[in-house]
mmCIF file of C-alpha atoms in Angstrom:
data_model
loop_
_atom_site.group_PDB
_atom_site.id
_atom_site.type_symbol
_atom_site.label_atom_id
_atom_site.label_comp_id
_atom_site.label_asym_id
_atom_site.label_seq_id
_atom_site.Cartn_x
_atom_site.Cartn_y
_atom_site.Cartn_z
ATOM 1 C CA MET U 1 11.796 -12.458 -2.514
ATOM 2 C CA ILE U 2 14.907 -10.279 -3.403
ATOM 3 C CA GLY U 3 17.902 -10.173 -1.038
ATOM 4 C CA PRO U 4 18.789 -9.854 1.641
ATOM 5 C CA ILE U 5 20.722 -6.576 0.414
ATOM 6 C CA GLY U 6 23.363 -5.169 2.756
ATOM 7 C CA ILE U 7 23.063 -1.625 4.192
ATOM 8 C CA THR U 8 24.321 0.244 6.990
ATOM 9 C CA LEU U 9 22.315 1.416 9.998
ATOM 10 C CA ARG U 10 23.003 5.127 8.720
ATOM 11 C CA GLU U 11 21.538 4.229 5.290
ATOM 12 C CA ALA U 12 18.599 2.500 6.870
ATOM 13 C CA GLU U 13 17.893 5.648 8.941
ATOM 14 C CA ASP U 14 18.256 8.227 5.951
ATOM 15 C CA HIS U 15 16.199 6.085 3.659
ATOM 16 C CA PHE U 16 13.786 4.315 5.996
ATOM 17 C CA ASP U 17 10.354 5.343 4.117
ATOM 18 C CA PHE U 18 12.039 4.215 0.592
ATOM 19 C CA ILE U 19 13.334 1.015 2.443
ATOM 20 C CA LEU U 20 10.163 0.100 4.116
ATOM 21 C CA ASP U 21 8.020 0.620 0.739
ATOM 22 C CA LEU U 22 10.362 -1.606 -1.466
ATOM 23 C CA THR U 23 10.080 -4.132 1.633
ATOM 24 C CA GLU U 24 6.378 -3.844 1.314
ATOM 25 C CA ARG U 25 5.495 -3.920 -2.189
ATOM 26 C CA SER U 26 8.525 -5.378 -3.967
ATOM 27 C CA HIS U 27 9.363 -8.162 -1.237
ATOM 28 C CA VAL U 28 12.944 -6.837 -0.742
ATOM 29 C CA CYS U 29 14.797 -8.188 2.419
ATOM 30 C CA TRP U 30 17.469 -5.963 4.115
ATOM 31 C CA LYS U 31 20.329 -6.793 6.219
ATOM 32 C CA ILE U 32 21.003 -3.602 8.477
ATOM 33 C CA THR U 33 24.477 -3.657 9.985
ATOM 34 C CA ARG U 34 24.966 -1.566 13.082
ATOM 35 C CA PRO U 35 28.773 0.055 13.443
ATOM 36 C CA ASP U 36 29.446 -2.487 16.136
ATOM 37 C CA GLY U 37 28.941 -5.367 13.749
ATOM 38 C CA LYS U 38 25.697 -6.534 14.569
ATOM 39 C CA ALA U 39 22.865 -6.859 12.367
ATOM 40 C CA ALA U 40 19.348 -7.301 12.030
ATOM 41 C CA LEU U 41 16.887 -8.316 9.136
ATOM 42 C CA MET U 42 13.979 -6.260 7.559
ATOM 43 C CA VAL U 43 11.602 -8.655 5.749
ATOM 44 C CA PRO U 44 8.256 -8.451 4.379
ATOM 45 C CA VAL U 45 5.385 -10.180 6.357
ATOM 46 C CA ASN U 46 2.660 -11.856 4.483
ATOM 47 C CA GLU U 47 -0.767 -11.035 6.200
ATOM 48 C CA ILE U 48 -3.366 -13.823 6.287
ATOM 49 C CA PRO U 49 -6.839 -12.358 6.903
ATOM 50 C CA PRO U 50 -8.930 -14.160 9.663
ATOM 51 C CA VAL U 51 -11.351 -16.835 8.771
ATOM 52 C CA PRO U 52 -14.860 -15.334 8.745
ATOM 53 C CA GLU U 53 -17.082 -16.281 11.791
ATOM 54 C CA GLU U 54 -19.782 -17.446 9.319
ATOM 55 C CA ILE U 55 -17.387 -20.023 7.710
ATOM 56 C CA GLN U 56 -15.848 -20.980 11.595
ATOM 57 C CA ASP U 57 -19.298 -21.758 12.281
ATOM 58 C CA GLU U 58 -20.149 -24.025 9.023
ATOM 59 C CA VAL U 59 -16.725 -25.887 9.709
ATOM 60 C CA GLU U 60 -17.671 -26.683 13.398
ATOM 61 C CA ASP U 61 -21.384 -27.625 12.536
ATOM 62 C CA PHE U 62 -19.860 -30.096 10.089
ATOM 63 C CA ARG U 63 -17.394 -31.507 12.520
ATOM 64 C CA ARG U 64 -19.884 -31.851 15.157
ATOM 65 C CA LYS U 65 -22.096 -33.801 12.514
ATOM 66 C CA PHE U 66 -19.232 -35.909 11.389
ATOM 67 C CA LEU U 67 -18.413 -37.243 14.773
ATOM 68 C CA GLU U 68 -21.985 -37.669 15.677
ATOM 69 C CA ASN U 69 -22.188 -39.926 12.583
ATOM 70 C CA VAL U 70 -18.967 -41.750 13.333
ATOM 71 C CA GLY U 71 -19.937 -42.448 16.956
ATOM 72 C CA ALA U 72 -23.303 -43.767 15.494
ATOM 73 C CA SER U 73 -21.590 -46.098 13.076
ATOM 74 C CA ASP U 74 -19.077 -47.391 15.845
ATOM 75 C CA GLU U 75 -22.265 -48.582 18.038
ATOM 76 C CA THR U 76 -23.568 -50.946 15.266
#
């Protein structure tokens, strides 16, 4: 990740599409400062795709069987 690179609010507004592209593709962080001195960050967010439902079902089935086996071994 690169940055944060400091820019003004006006620069961010004037070049928003370019800044957003760099944020997304090149993982650049920006510190955007307003005229009153307050600032905010623009940062890339890594999206994590959801786990497919089929895999969730398999995990739940494994969990259920595992807990049944643990319970059966405790009774002996």
